Each structure stands twice: as structure tokens, then as C-alpha cells.
């Protein structure tokens, strides 16, 4: 399957237009049509209807595979490009919002740093494809357990910090006087859904283990990445939110009540492209083969994180 044809196909599906895909890719519309026809001939199946432009059932199935296939190819190219690249004097870091806390910010070198805030799921992609030299990603996990990372490239993940979690409530909320809260007691509450700025609700549903699709109802969806806005929404009574205790404890007009069960922490990990050493037995998919020894600004940042 020719990846050039596959990229054209994915672009046509995303834009639902041959002409728009041609404009974005810098091709003629005729060339885009030829790419799709060649891919359909290669697979022996019709992939797109033309009016309207939409994937057929076979095309929908291909779309499910295409993103991961193309991402893996981009990651492989970025990994190999490192062998020919000159040493860098600057450092590019991709980070999810809640991964930017005092410890990680203090570790940043004084100069030559570009810091990009990205949604949580985009951070491993940025490191794998060479958009960033390093990544800081966060999530919830059992104490000392690694985060679950997508299997897109050999990534080396190192734990940076673990913090307790707290439910952020308006100061006048009936539960604000509790010394601790259990997730089981909050499944029927109204929550803020902020997948980029906070802990995604689907993750809470997963660790809660209740009936599929039930519990943790969305009162308001926030699609930004500013954790201060998210905390202010919770303080104003628009819904509950789970945050690292150090973040939740300093929100005006709100009360942070520690989460007591299940036993979870907010974990931050440093992501680097792994080296070519053998993978240890039992290593989870998508994470650390032993990292190649970092150098330059990446080495300085790694050292500062560990001290």
C-alpha cells in the first residue's frame, strides 16, 4: 500500500472533498482522483462514494487503520533523521497542561527553550514524529504504575512526579466539609468534561469500573487547555473536577477535598525517543526501550528533572 496514496485518501476523507484535498496537498484535482483510483485498484475495493464524498464501509475500515500507519511511518522517519542531524543548541518541549507544575517548570533551561502546550494525547505524537525533542505528559495511575502510552514509536518514559488528587468543589457545596471523598460516591454528580485541561471523564469511568457509558455526567464541556479557567468553572458551580491536590488547593472560592478511594495519584512522565537497545522483558507496549544517552539541552533538562 503506497503511503503517498494513503495520505491523499486520508485528506480527502477528512475534508470530504477532492478539490479541497487537492488544494491542501498542492496537487491538481485530477491527480487526487488518480491517487484514489490507484489505491482502490490496489485493494480491489471501492473506498469512496463521489456524491457526496464519503467513505464506503471498506473505506471506513481503512480509515481506522490509516492514521496509525501514517503516524508510525512519520515516527520512523523522524527517528532515522536523528542520525544525520547536527547537534541542537535549542530545546523543544511538548507538554500537557497539568504536566506543567513547579517541578517541571523549574527544570527548564534558562535559554533556548520552546514550550508547546498540547492536549495530552498529542504529546507522545509530537515526540515520536520529531516535532518536539522531549515531552511532558500526565495522567492518573495507581502509585508507582506507569502511564498508558499509545504504541506509535519506541518511547522511553521516566517518572517525574506523583501527586495526590483532590475533587474541587465550590466552597458552599454540601460535600466541601468532608475530609476525603470516594469516587464511588461521586459517580452520579455533575462533572466538568475537560479532556485537554483536566482528567478526562472517560478515564474516571474506566477506573470507577461502573456500567459502560454510565456515571460522571457532563454538566459543561470545556475544550480549552487553561487549567485556571477549568478551576474557576468548578469554583463557580458548573461541575466537579478532579485535579492534582497542589493545583486544586489554591483556587479562590473553592474547596479541595482529597480523593481517598480508589488509591490513585496524578503522575507526570518525561518522554524521549528510545534508543536501539533491547527491550526489557515485560516492558509495556509503546514504552521504554532504554533511551539513547541524551546530549545537549535535552541532557540538561533531563538532569535537572532528576535533581
PDB file of C-alpha atoms in Angstrom:
ATOM      1  CA  UNK A   1       0.000   0.000   0.000  1.00  0.00           C
ATOM      2  CA  UNK A   2       1.653   3.225  -1.182  1.00  0.00           C
ATOM      3  CA  UNK A   3       1.792   5.712   1.727  1.00  0.00           C
ATOM      4  CA  UNK A   4       1.521   8.661  -0.690  1.00  0.00           C
ATOM      5  CA  UNK A   5      -1.796   7.319  -1.933  1.00  0.00           C
ATOM      6  CA  UNK A   6      -2.899   6.648   1.622  1.00  0.00           C
ATOM      7  CA  UNK A   7      -2.124  10.234   2.658  1.00  0.00           C
ATOM      8  CA  UNK A   8      -4.196  11.513  -0.236  1.00  0.00           C
ATOM      9  CA  UNK A   9      -7.066   9.230   0.758  1.00  0.00           C
ATOM     10  CA  UNK A  10      -6.984  10.377   4.400  1.00  0.00           C
ATOM     11  CA  UNK A  11      -7.006  14.026   3.313  1.00  0.00           C
ATOM     12  CA  UNK A  12      -9.993  13.505   1.007  1.00  0.00           C
ATOM     13  CA  UNK A  13     -11.916  11.757   3.798  1.00  0.00           C
ATOM     14  CA  UNK A  14     -11.082  14.486   6.326  1.00  0.00           C
ATOM     15  CA  UNK A  15     -12.122  17.318   4.006  1.00  0.00           C
ATOM     16  CA  UNK A  16     -14.948  15.380   2.249  1.00  0.00           C
ATOM     17  CA  UNK A  17     -13.818  16.972  -0.989  1.00  0.00           C
ATOM     18  CA  UNK A  18     -11.460  16.095  -3.837  1.00  0.00           C
ATOM     19  CA  UNK A  19     -10.935  19.755  -4.741  1.00  0.00           C
ATOM     20  CA  UNK A  20     -10.190  20.823  -1.145  1.00  0.00           C
ATOM     21  CA  UNK A  21      -7.791  17.917  -0.734  1.00  0.00           C
ATOM     22  CA  UNK A  22      -6.013  18.911  -3.958  1.00  0.00           C
ATOM     23  CA  UNK A  23      -5.679  22.487  -2.697  1.00  0.00           C
ATOM     24  CA  UNK A  24      -4.263  21.391   0.673  1.00  0.00           C
ATOM     25  CA  UNK A  25      -1.840  18.852  -0.804  1.00  0.00           C
ATOM     26  CA  UNK A  26      -0.710  21.037  -3.696  1.00  0.00           C
ATOM     27  CA  UNK A  27      -1.949  18.612  -6.359  1.00  0.00           C
ATOM     28  CA  UNK A  28      -4.373  19.008  -9.233  1.00  0.00           C
ATOM     29  CA  UNK A  29      -7.839  17.586  -8.660  1.00  0.00           C
ATOM     30  CA  UNK A  30      -7.134  15.121 -11.448  1.00  0.00           C
ATOM     31  CA  UNK A  31      -4.031  13.863  -9.609  1.00  0.00           C
ATOM     32  CA  UNK A  32      -6.060  13.362  -6.414  1.00  0.00           C
ATOM     33  CA  UNK A  33      -8.650  11.361  -8.356  1.00  0.00           C
ATOM     34  CA  UNK A  34      -5.879   9.254  -9.882  1.00  0.00           C
ATOM     35  CA  UNK A  35      -4.410   8.581  -6.418  1.00  0.00           C
ATOM     36  CA  UNK A  36      -7.758   7.376  -5.088  1.00  0.00           C
ATOM     37  CA  UNK A  37      -8.367   5.230  -8.174  1.00  0.00           C
ATOM     38  CA  UNK A  38      -4.903   3.665  -7.852  1.00  0.00           C
ATOM     39  CA  UNK A  39      -5.478   2.880  -4.158  1.00  0.00           C
ATOM     40  CA  UNK A  40      -8.870   1.336  -4.925  1.00  0.00           C
ATOM     41  CA  UNK A  41      -7.311  -0.749  -7.714  1.00  0.00           C
ATOM     42  CA  UNK A  42      -4.535  -1.884  -5.361  1.00  0.00           C
ATOM     43  CA  UNK A  43      -7.005  -3.012  -2.691  1.00  0.00           C
ATOM     44  CA  UNK A  44      -9.650  -4.233  -5.120  1.00  0.00           C
ATOM     45  CA  UNK A  45     -12.409  -2.362  -3.286  1.00  0.00           C
ATOM     46  CA  UNK A  46     -14.321   0.903  -3.709  1.00  0.00           C
ATOM     47  CA  UNK A  47     -13.236   3.226  -0.905  1.00  0.00           C
ATOM     48  CA  UNK A  48     -15.171   6.442  -1.552  1.00  0.00           C
ATOM     49  CA  UNK A  49     -18.526   7.490  -2.890  1.00  0.00           C
ATOM     50  CA  UNK A  50     -18.300  10.586  -5.055  1.00  0.00           C
ATOM     51  CA  UNK A  51     -21.596  12.417  -4.447  1.00  0.00           C
ATOM     52  CA  UNK A  52     -21.344  13.072  -1.596  1.00  0.00           C
ATOM     53  CA  UNK A  53     -17.673  12.335  -0.966  1.00  0.00           C
ATOM     54  CA  UNK A  54     -17.733   9.813   1.874  1.00  0.00           C
ATOM     55  CA  UNK A  55     -16.023   6.537   2.734  1.00  0.00           C
ATOM     56  CA  UNK A  56     -17.697   3.255   1.843  1.00  0.00           C
ATOM     57  CA  UNK A  57     -17.834   0.556   4.560  1.00  0.00           C
ATOM     58  CA  UNK A  58     -14.460  -0.696   3.312  1.00  0.00           C
ATOM     59  CA  UNK A  59     -13.181   2.877   3.281  1.00  0.00           C
ATOM     60  CA  UNK A  60     -14.300   3.387   6.889  1.00  0.00           C
ATOM     61  CA  UNK A  61     -12.324   0.336   7.917  1.00  0.00           C
ATOM     62  CA  UNK A  62      -9.255   1.616   6.045  1.00  0.00           C
ATOM     63  CA  UNK A  63      -9.632   4.982   7.768  1.00  0.00           C
ATOM     64  CA  UNK A  64      -9.408   3.230  11.142  1.00  0.00           C
ATOM     65  CA  UNK A  65      -6.006   1.824  10.154  1.00  0.00           C
ATOM     66  CA  UNK A  66      -4.654   4.733   8.130  1.00  0.00           C
ATOM     67  CA  UNK A  67      -3.933   7.218  10.929  1.00  0.00           C
ATOM     68  CA  UNK A  68      -1.843   4.733  12.916  1.00  0.00           C
ATOM     69  CA  UNK A  69       0.007   3.532   9.802  1.00  0.00           C
ATOM     70  CA  UNK A  70       0.958   7.028   8.651  1.00  0.00           C
ATOM     71  CA  UNK A  71       1.903   8.116  12.166  1.00  0.00           C
ATOM     72  CA  UNK A  72       4.205   5.119  12.521  1.00  0.00           C
ATOM     73  CA  UNK A  73       5.888   5.983   9.221  1.00  0.00           C
ATOM     74  CA  UNK A  74       6.372   9.600  10.325  1.00  0.00           C
ATOM     75  CA  UNK A  75       7.837   8.374  13.607  1.00  0.00           C
ATOM     76  CA  UNK A  76      10.269   6.050  11.799  1.00  0.00           C
ATOM     77  CA  UNK A  77      11.451   8.867   9.533  1.00  0.00           C
ATOM     78  CA  UNK A  78      11.954  11.212  12.498  1.00  0.00           C
ATOM     79  CA  UNK A  79      13.900   8.528  14.372  1.00  0.00           C
ATOM     80  CA  UNK A  80      16.234   7.899  11.420  1.00  0.00           C
ATOM     81  CA  UNK A  81      16.666  11.629  10.749  1.00  0.00           C
ATOM     82  CA  UNK A  82      18.397  11.891  14.125  1.00  0.00           C
ATOM     83  CA  UNK A  83      21.395  10.006  12.734  1.00  0.00           C
ATOM     84  CA  UNK A  84      22.108  12.757  10.196  1.00  0.00           C
ATOM     85  CA  UNK A  85      21.033  15.725  12.291  1.00  0.00           C
ATOM     86  CA  UNK A  86      23.587  18.159  13.674  1.00  0.00           C
ATOM     87  CA  UNK A  87      23.660  18.636  17.462  1.00  0.00           C
ATOM     88  CA  UNK A  88      20.999  21.106  18.541  1.00  0.00           C
ATOM     89  CA  UNK A  89      21.579  24.087  20.783  1.00  0.00           C
ATOM     90  CA  UNK A  90      17.879  24.586  21.495  1.00  0.00           C
ATOM     91  CA  UNK A  91      15.206  22.506  23.164  1.00  0.00           C
ATOM     92  CA  UNK A  92      11.609  21.992  22.053  1.00  0.00           C
ATOM     93  CA  UNK A  93       9.247  20.529  24.671  1.00  0.00           C
ATOM     94  CA  UNK A  94       5.644  19.428  24.215  1.00  0.00           C
ATOM     95  CA  UNK A  95       3.616  19.285  27.419  1.00  0.00           C
ATOM     96  CA  UNK A  96       0.079  18.592  28.533  1.00  0.00           C
ATOM     97  CA  UNK A  97      -1.282  21.414  30.733  1.00  0.00           C
ATOM     98  CA  UNK A  98      -1.293  19.555  34.057  1.00  0.00           C
ATOM     99  CA  UNK A  99       2.274  18.353  33.448  1.00  0.00           C
ATOM    100  CA  UNK A 100       3.448  21.953  33.803  1.00  0.00           C
ATOM    101  CA  UNK A 101       3.833  22.258  37.551  1.00  0.00           C
ATOM    102  CA  UNK A 102       6.580  23.869  39.688  1.00  0.00           C
ATOM    103  CA  UNK A 103       8.982  20.918  39.452  1.00  0.00           C
ATOM    104  CA  UNK A 104       8.905  20.614  35.660  1.00  0.00           C
ATOM    105  CA  UNK A 105       8.950  24.380  35.118  1.00  0.00           C
ATOM    106  CA  UNK A 106      11.949  24.796  37.425  1.00  0.00           C
ATOM    107  CA  UNK A 107      13.862  22.216  35.379  1.00  0.00           C
ATOM    108  CA  UNK A 108      13.625  24.206  32.127  1.00  0.00           C
ATOM    109  CA  UNK A 109      16.959  25.579  30.908  1.00  0.00           C
ATOM    110  CA  UNK A 110      17.340  29.337  31.204  1.00  0.00           C
ATOM    111  CA  UNK A 111      17.502  29.992  27.442  1.00  0.00           C
ATOM    112  CA  UNK A 112      16.837  28.347  24.096  1.00  0.00           C
ATOM    113  CA  UNK A 113      13.571  26.637  25.051  1.00  0.00           C
ATOM    114  CA  UNK A 114      10.338  26.418  23.070  1.00  0.00           C
ATOM    115  CA  UNK A 115       7.483  25.132  25.218  1.00  0.00           C
ATOM    116  CA  UNK A 116       4.307  23.975  23.450  1.00  0.00           C
ATOM    117  CA  UNK A 117       1.149  23.212  25.371  1.00  0.00           C
ATOM    118  CA  UNK A 118      -0.726  20.344  23.696  1.00  0.00           C
ATOM    119  CA  UNK A 119      -3.650  18.088  24.534  1.00  0.00           C
ATOM    120  CA  UNK A 120      -2.477  15.015  26.443  1.00  0.00           C
ATOM    121  CA  UNK A 121      -2.846  12.573  23.537  1.00  0.00           C
ATOM    122  CA  UNK A 122      -0.783  14.800  21.218  1.00  0.00           C
ATOM    123  CA  UNK A 123       2.351  14.859  23.385  1.00  0.00           C
ATOM    124  CA  UNK A 124       3.604  11.319  22.522  1.00  0.00           C
ATOM    125  CA  UNK A 125       2.856  12.026  18.851  1.00  0.00           C
ATOM    126  CA  UNK A 126       4.944  15.214  18.924  1.00  0.00           C
ATOM    127  CA  UNK A 127       7.928  13.357  20.408  1.00  0.00           C
ATOM    128  CA  UNK A 128       7.557  10.362  18.086  1.00  0.00           C
ATOM    129  CA  UNK A 129       7.418  12.477  14.926  1.00  0.00           C
ATOM    130  CA  UNK A 130      10.238  14.837  15.882  1.00  0.00           C
ATOM    131  CA  UNK A 131       8.020  17.877  16.425  1.00  0.00           C
ATOM    132  CA  UNK A 132       9.435  18.025  19.951  1.00  0.00           C
ATOM    133  CA  UNK A 133      12.745  16.893  21.461  1.00  0.00           C
ATOM    134  CA  UNK A 134      11.055  15.877  24.702  1.00  0.00           C
ATOM    135  CA  UNK A 135       7.581  15.576  26.128  1.00  0.00           C
ATOM    136  CA  UNK A 136       5.925  16.003  29.495  1.00  0.00           C
ATOM    137  CA  UNK A 137       2.702  14.055  29.801  1.00  0.00           C
ATOM    138  CA  UNK A 138       0.402  13.491  32.764  1.00  0.00           C
ATOM    139  CA  UNK A 139      -2.423  11.202  33.802  1.00  0.00           C
ATOM    140  CA  UNK A 140      -3.859   9.250  36.701  1.00  0.00           C
ATOM    141  CA  UNK A 141      -2.498   5.886  37.769  1.00  0.00           C
ATOM    142  CA  UNK A 142      -2.017   3.663  40.768  1.00  0.00           C
ATOM    143  CA  UNK A 143       1.038   4.731  42.804  1.00  0.00           C
ATOM    144  CA  UNK A 144       4.297   3.830  41.010  1.00  0.00           C
ATOM    145  CA  UNK A 145       2.407   2.481  37.972  1.00  0.00           C
ATOM    146  CA  UNK A 146       3.439   3.884  34.541  1.00  0.00           C
ATOM    147  CA  UNK A 147       1.022   5.784  32.366  1.00  0.00           C
ATOM    148  CA  UNK A 148      -0.561   4.076  29.381  1.00  0.00           C
ATOM    149  CA  UNK A 149       1.034   5.388  26.196  1.00  0.00           C
ATOM    150  CA  UNK A 150      -0.016   4.754  22.594  1.00  0.00           C
ATOM    151  CA  UNK A 151       2.100   2.280  20.657  1.00  0.00           C
ATOM    152  CA  UNK A 152       3.293   4.698  17.975  1.00  0.00           C
ATOM    153  CA  UNK A 153       7.073   4.550  18.383  1.00  0.00           C
ATOM    154  CA  UNK A 154       9.731   3.291  20.800  1.00  0.00           C
ATOM    155  CA  UNK A 155       9.324   5.884  23.550  1.00  0.00           C
ATOM    156  CA  UNK A 156      11.291   5.975  26.791  1.00  0.00           C
ATOM    157  CA  UNK A 157       9.173   7.196  29.700  1.00  0.00           C
ATOM    158  CA  UNK A 158      10.625   8.268  33.033  1.00  0.00           C
ATOM    159  CA  UNK A 159       8.500   9.122  36.045  1.00  0.00           C
ATOM    160  CA  UNK A 160       8.996  12.725  37.151  1.00  0.00           C
ATOM    161  CA  UNK A 161       6.474  13.183  39.957  1.00  0.00           C
ATOM    162  CA  UNK A 162       3.411  11.755  41.654  1.00  0.00           C
ATOM    163  CA  UNK A 163       0.914  13.963  43.474  1.00  0.00           C
ATOM    164  CA  UNK A 164      -2.287  13.229  45.406  1.00  0.00           C
ATOM    165  CA  UNK A 165      -5.614  14.010  43.744  1.00  0.00           C
ATOM    166  CA  UNK A 166      -8.486  16.116  45.000  1.00  0.00           C
ATOM    167  CA  UNK A 167     -12.062  16.865  43.981  1.00  0.00           C
ATOM    168  CA  UNK A 168     -12.564  20.601  43.507  1.00  0.00           C
ATOM    169  CA  UNK A 169     -15.894  21.857  44.873  1.00  0.00           C
ATOM    170  CA  UNK A 170     -17.469  25.289  45.323  1.00  0.00           C
ATOM    171  CA  UNK A 171     -16.845  26.480  48.873  1.00  0.00           C
ATOM    172  CA  UNK A 172     -20.576  26.242  49.684  1.00  0.00           C
ATOM    173  CA  UNK A 173     -21.001  22.716  48.285  1.00  0.00           C
ATOM    174  CA  UNK A 174     -22.596  20.217  50.739  1.00  0.00           C
ATOM    175  CA  UNK A 175     -19.534  17.945  50.447  1.00  0.00           C
ATOM    176  CA  UNK A 176     -16.977  20.708  50.952  1.00  0.00           C
ATOM    177  CA  UNK A 177     -16.638  19.925  54.665  1.00  0.00           C
ATOM    178  CA  UNK A 178     -15.560  16.302  54.111  1.00  0.00           C
ATOM    179  CA  UNK A 179     -12.013  15.238  54.921  1.00  0.00           C
ATOM    180  CA  UNK A 180     -11.992  12.863  51.960  1.00  0.00           C
ATOM    181  CA  UNK A 181     -14.186  11.620  49.109  1.00  0.00           C
ATOM    182  CA  UNK A 182     -14.546   8.298  47.313  1.00  0.00           C
ATOM    183  CA  UNK A 183     -15.042   8.200  43.550  1.00  0.00           C
ATOM    184  CA  UNK A 184     -17.932   5.764  44.066  1.00  0.00           C
ATOM    185  CA  UNK A 185     -19.833   8.477  45.940  1.00  0.00           C
ATOM    186  CA  UNK A 186     -19.478  10.947  43.058  1.00  0.00           C
ATOM    187  CA  UNK A 187     -20.474   8.844  40.033  1.00  0.00           C
ATOM    188  CA  UNK A 188     -23.943  10.431  39.928  1.00  0.00           C
ATOM    189  CA  UNK A 189     -22.667  14.003  40.338  1.00  0.00           C
ATOM    190  CA  UNK A 190     -22.447  16.531  37.511  1.00  0.00           C
ATOM    191  CA  UNK A 191     -18.906  16.953  36.207  1.00  0.00           C
ATOM    192  CA  UNK A 192     -16.890  19.258  34.015  1.00  0.00           C
ATOM    193  CA  UNK A 193     -15.648  17.480  30.899  1.00  0.00           C
ATOM    194  CA  UNK A 194     -12.279  18.998  30.011  1.00  0.00           C
ATOM    195  CA  UNK A 195     -10.217  16.346  28.196  1.00  0.00           C
ATOM    196  CA  UNK A 196      -7.336  18.694  27.355  1.00  0.00           C
ATOM    197  CA  UNK A 197      -7.084  20.736  30.566  1.00  0.00           C
ATOM    198  CA  UNK A 198      -8.125  18.192  33.193  1.00  0.00           C
ATOM    199  CA  UNK A 199      -8.559  14.482  33.818  1.00  0.00           C
ATOM    200  CA  UNK A 200     -10.818  13.102  31.027  1.00  0.00           C
ATOM    201  CA  UNK A 201     -14.153  11.790  32.246  1.00  0.00           C
ATOM    202  CA  UNK A 202     -13.722   8.564  30.278  1.00  0.00           C
ATOM    203  CA  UNK A 203     -10.648   7.873  32.407  1.00  0.00           C
ATOM    204  CA  UNK A 204     -12.719   8.348  35.576  1.00  0.00           C
ATOM    205  CA  UNK A 205     -15.339   5.966  34.211  1.00  0.00           C
ATOM    206  CA  UNK A 206     -12.611   3.420  33.462  1.00  0.00           C
ATOM    207  CA  UNK A 207     -11.062   3.472  36.933  1.00  0.00           C
ATOM    208  CA  UNK A 208     -14.512   3.530  38.551  1.00  0.00           C
ATOM    209  CA  UNK A 209     -15.433   0.335  36.733  1.00  0.00           C
ATOM    210  CA  UNK A 210     -19.171   1.002  36.625  1.00  0.00           C
ATOM    211  CA  UNK A 211     -21.570   0.064  33.808  1.00  0.00           C
ATOM    212  CA  UNK A 212     -20.251   1.126  30.405  1.00  0.00           C
ATOM    213  CA  UNK A 213     -21.268   4.637  29.423  1.00  0.00           C
ATOM    214  CA  UNK A 214     -22.839   5.421  32.782  1.00  0.00           C
ATOM    215  CA  UNK A 215     -21.852   7.785  35.557  1.00  0.00           C
ATOM    216  CA  UNK A 216     -19.889  11.025  35.639  1.00  0.00           C
ATOM    217  CA  UNK A 217     -22.423  13.028  33.655  1.00  0.00           C
ATOM    218  CA  UNK A 218     -21.182  16.096  31.796  1.00  0.00           C
ATOM    219  CA  UNK A 219     -22.596  19.373  33.097  1.00  0.00           C
ATOM    220  CA  UNK A 220     -20.357  21.560  30.940  1.00  0.00           C
ATOM    221  CA  UNK A 221     -17.688  20.726  28.353  1.00  0.00           C
ATOM    222  CA  UNK A 222     -14.567  22.886  28.273  1.00  0.00           C
ATOM    223  CA  UNK A 223     -12.391  22.434  25.186  1.00  0.00           C
ATOM    224  CA  UNK A 224      -9.567  24.759  26.169  1.00  0.00           C
ATOM    225  CA  UNK A 225      -6.234  23.964  27.797  1.00  0.00           C
ATOM    226  CA  UNK A 226      -6.152  26.615  30.544  1.00  0.00           C
ATOM    227  CA  UNK A 227      -6.307  24.869  33.929  1.00  0.00           C
ATOM    228  CA  UNK A 228      -7.103  28.161  35.683  1.00  0.00           C
ATOM    229  CA  UNK A 229     -10.275  28.562  33.630  1.00  0.00           C
ATOM    230  CA  UNK A 230     -11.218  24.963  34.400  1.00  0.00           C
ATOM    231  CA  UNK A 231     -10.720  25.523  38.134  1.00  0.00           C
ATOM    232  CA  UNK A 232     -12.715  28.757  38.009  1.00  0.00           C
ATOM    233  CA  UNK A 233     -15.603  26.931  36.322  1.00  0.00           C
ATOM    234  CA  UNK A 234     -15.611  24.378  39.154  1.00  0.00           C
ATOM    235  CA  UNK A 235     -15.477  27.122  41.793  1.00  0.00           C
ATOM    236  CA  UNK A 236     -18.464  28.812  40.116  1.00  0.00           C
ATOM    237  CA  UNK A 237     -20.524  25.634  40.476  1.00  0.00           C
ATOM    238  CA  UNK A 238     -20.601  24.448  36.864  1.00  0.00           C
ATOM    239  CA  UNK A 239     -19.495  20.925  37.784  1.00  0.00           C
ATOM    240  CA  UNK A 240     -16.973  18.892  39.738  1.00  0.00           C
ATOM    241  CA  UNK A 241     -13.437  18.330  38.531  1.00  0.00           C
ATOM    242  CA  UNK A 242     -10.582  16.089  39.658  1.00  0.00           C
ATOM    243  CA  UNK A 243      -7.221  17.848  39.832  1.00  0.00           C
ATOM    244  CA  UNK A 244      -3.793  17.376  41.421  1.00  0.00           C
ATOM    245  CA  UNK A 245      -4.099  18.499  45.045  1.00  0.00           C
ATOM    246  CA  UNK A 246      -1.452  21.277  44.744  1.00  0.00           C
ATOM    247  CA  UNK A 247      -3.461  22.817  41.871  1.00  0.00           C
ATOM    248  CA  UNK A 248      -6.874  22.377  43.494  1.00  0.00           C
ATOM    249  CA  UNK A 249      -5.769  23.667  46.900  1.00  0.00           C
ATOM    250  CA  UNK A 250      -5.045  27.196  45.676  1.00  0.00           C
ATOM    251  CA  UNK A 251      -8.291  28.029  43.823  1.00  0.00           C
ATOM    252  CA  UNK A 252     -10.181  31.053  45.222  1.00  0.00           C
ATOM    253  CA  UNK A 253     -13.794  30.361  46.212  1.00  0.00           C
ATOM    254  CA  UNK A 254     -13.357  26.593  46.100  1.00  0.00           C
ATOM    255  CA  UNK A 255     -12.510  23.725  48.426  1.00  0.00           C
ATOM    256  CA  UNK A 256     -10.201  20.851  47.523  1.00  0.00           C
ATOM    257  CA  UNK A 257     -11.224  17.552  49.141  1.00  0.00           C
ATOM    258  CA  UNK A 258      -8.654  14.731  48.801  1.00  0.00           C
ATOM    259  CA  UNK A 259      -9.657  11.628  46.851  1.00  0.00           C
ATOM    260  CA  UNK A 260      -9.363   8.654  49.213  1.00  0.00           C
ATOM    261  CA  UNK A 261     -10.559   5.772  47.030  1.00  0.00           C
ATOM    262  CA  UNK A 262      -9.580   4.290  44.705  1.00  0.00           C
ATOM    263  CA  UNK A 263      -5.915   4.790  45.513  1.00  0.00           C
ATOM    264  CA  UNK A 264      -4.768   6.959  42.627  1.00  0.00           C
ATOM    265  CA  UNK A 265      -2.138   9.610  42.006  1.00  0.00           C
ATOM    266  CA  UNK A 266      -1.533  12.268  39.398  1.00  0.00           C
ATOM    267  CA  UNK A 267       1.618  11.141  37.577  1.00  0.00           C
ATOM    268  CA  UNK A 268       3.900  13.129  35.275  1.00  0.00           C
ATOM    269  CA  UNK A 269       6.370  11.432  32.929  1.00  0.00           C
ATOM    270  CA  UNK A 270       9.208  12.640  30.710  1.00  0.00           C
ATOM    271  CA  UNK A 271       9.064  11.192  27.186  1.00  0.00           C
ATOM    272  CA  UNK A 272      12.063  10.771  24.890  1.00  0.00           C
ATOM    273  CA  UNK A 273      12.624   8.729  21.760  1.00  0.00           C
ATOM    274  CA  UNK A 274      14.165   5.428  22.801  1.00  0.00           C
ATOM    275  CA  UNK A 275      17.477   4.102  21.577  1.00  0.00           C
ATOM    276  CA  UNK A 276      18.234   0.840  19.839  1.00  0.00           C
ATOM    277  CA  UNK A 277      18.902  -1.321  22.889  1.00  0.00           C
ATOM    278  CA  UNK A 278      16.973  -4.491  23.561  1.00  0.00           C
ATOM    279  CA  UNK A 279      13.617  -4.110  25.215  1.00  0.00           C
ATOM    280  CA  UNK A 280      13.460  -5.451  28.769  1.00  0.00           C
ATOM    281  CA  UNK A 281      11.203  -8.435  29.380  1.00  0.00           C
ATOM    282  CA  UNK A 282       7.709  -7.371  30.378  1.00  0.00           C
ATOM    283  CA  UNK A 283       8.039  -3.806  29.090  1.00  0.00           C
ATOM    284  CA  UNK A 284       4.568  -2.450  28.203  1.00  0.00           C
ATOM    285  CA  UNK A 285       3.891  -1.847  24.516  1.00  0.00           C
ATOM    286  CA  UNK A 286       4.730   1.612  23.243  1.00  0.00           C
ATOM    287  CA  UNK A 287       7.164   2.484  26.024  1.00  0.00           C
ATOM    288  CA  UNK A 288      10.691   2.278  27.079  1.00  0.00           C
ATOM    289  CA  UNK A 289      13.353   0.551  25.333  1.00  0.00           C
ATOM    290  CA  UNK A 290      16.412   2.030  27.041  1.00  0.00           C
ATOM    291  CA  UNK A 291      16.768   5.617  25.845  1.00  0.00           C
ATOM    292  CA  UNK A 292      19.779   6.666  23.861  1.00  0.00           C
ATOM    293  CA  UNK A 293      22.010   8.794  26.081  1.00  0.00           C
ATOM    294  CA  UNK A 294      20.664  12.330  25.657  1.00  0.00           C
ATOM    295  CA  UNK A 295      23.020  15.190  24.956  1.00  0.00           C
ATOM    296  CA  UNK A 296      22.967  18.975  24.851  1.00  0.00           C
ATOM    297  CA  UNK A 297      19.838  20.779  26.081  1.00  0.00           C
ATOM    298  CA  UNK A 298      17.880  17.512  26.373  1.00  0.00           C
ATOM    299  CA  UNK A 299      20.544  16.129  28.717  1.00  0.00           C
ATOM    300  CA  UNK A 300      20.484  19.283  30.817  1.00  0.00           C
ATOM    301  CA  UNK A 301      16.703  19.207  31.084  1.00  0.00           C
ATOM    302  CA  UNK A 302      16.718  15.508  32.000  1.00  0.00           C
ATOM    303  CA  UNK A 303      19.379  16.057  34.656  1.00  0.00           C
ATOM    304  CA  UNK A 304      17.506  18.979  36.185  1.00  0.00           C
ATOM    305  CA  UNK A 305      14.293  16.947  36.344  1.00  0.00           C
ATOM    306  CA  UNK A 306      16.058  14.202  38.278  1.00  0.00           C
ATOM    307  CA  UNK A 307      17.602  16.516  40.891  1.00  0.00           C
TER     308      UNK A 307
END
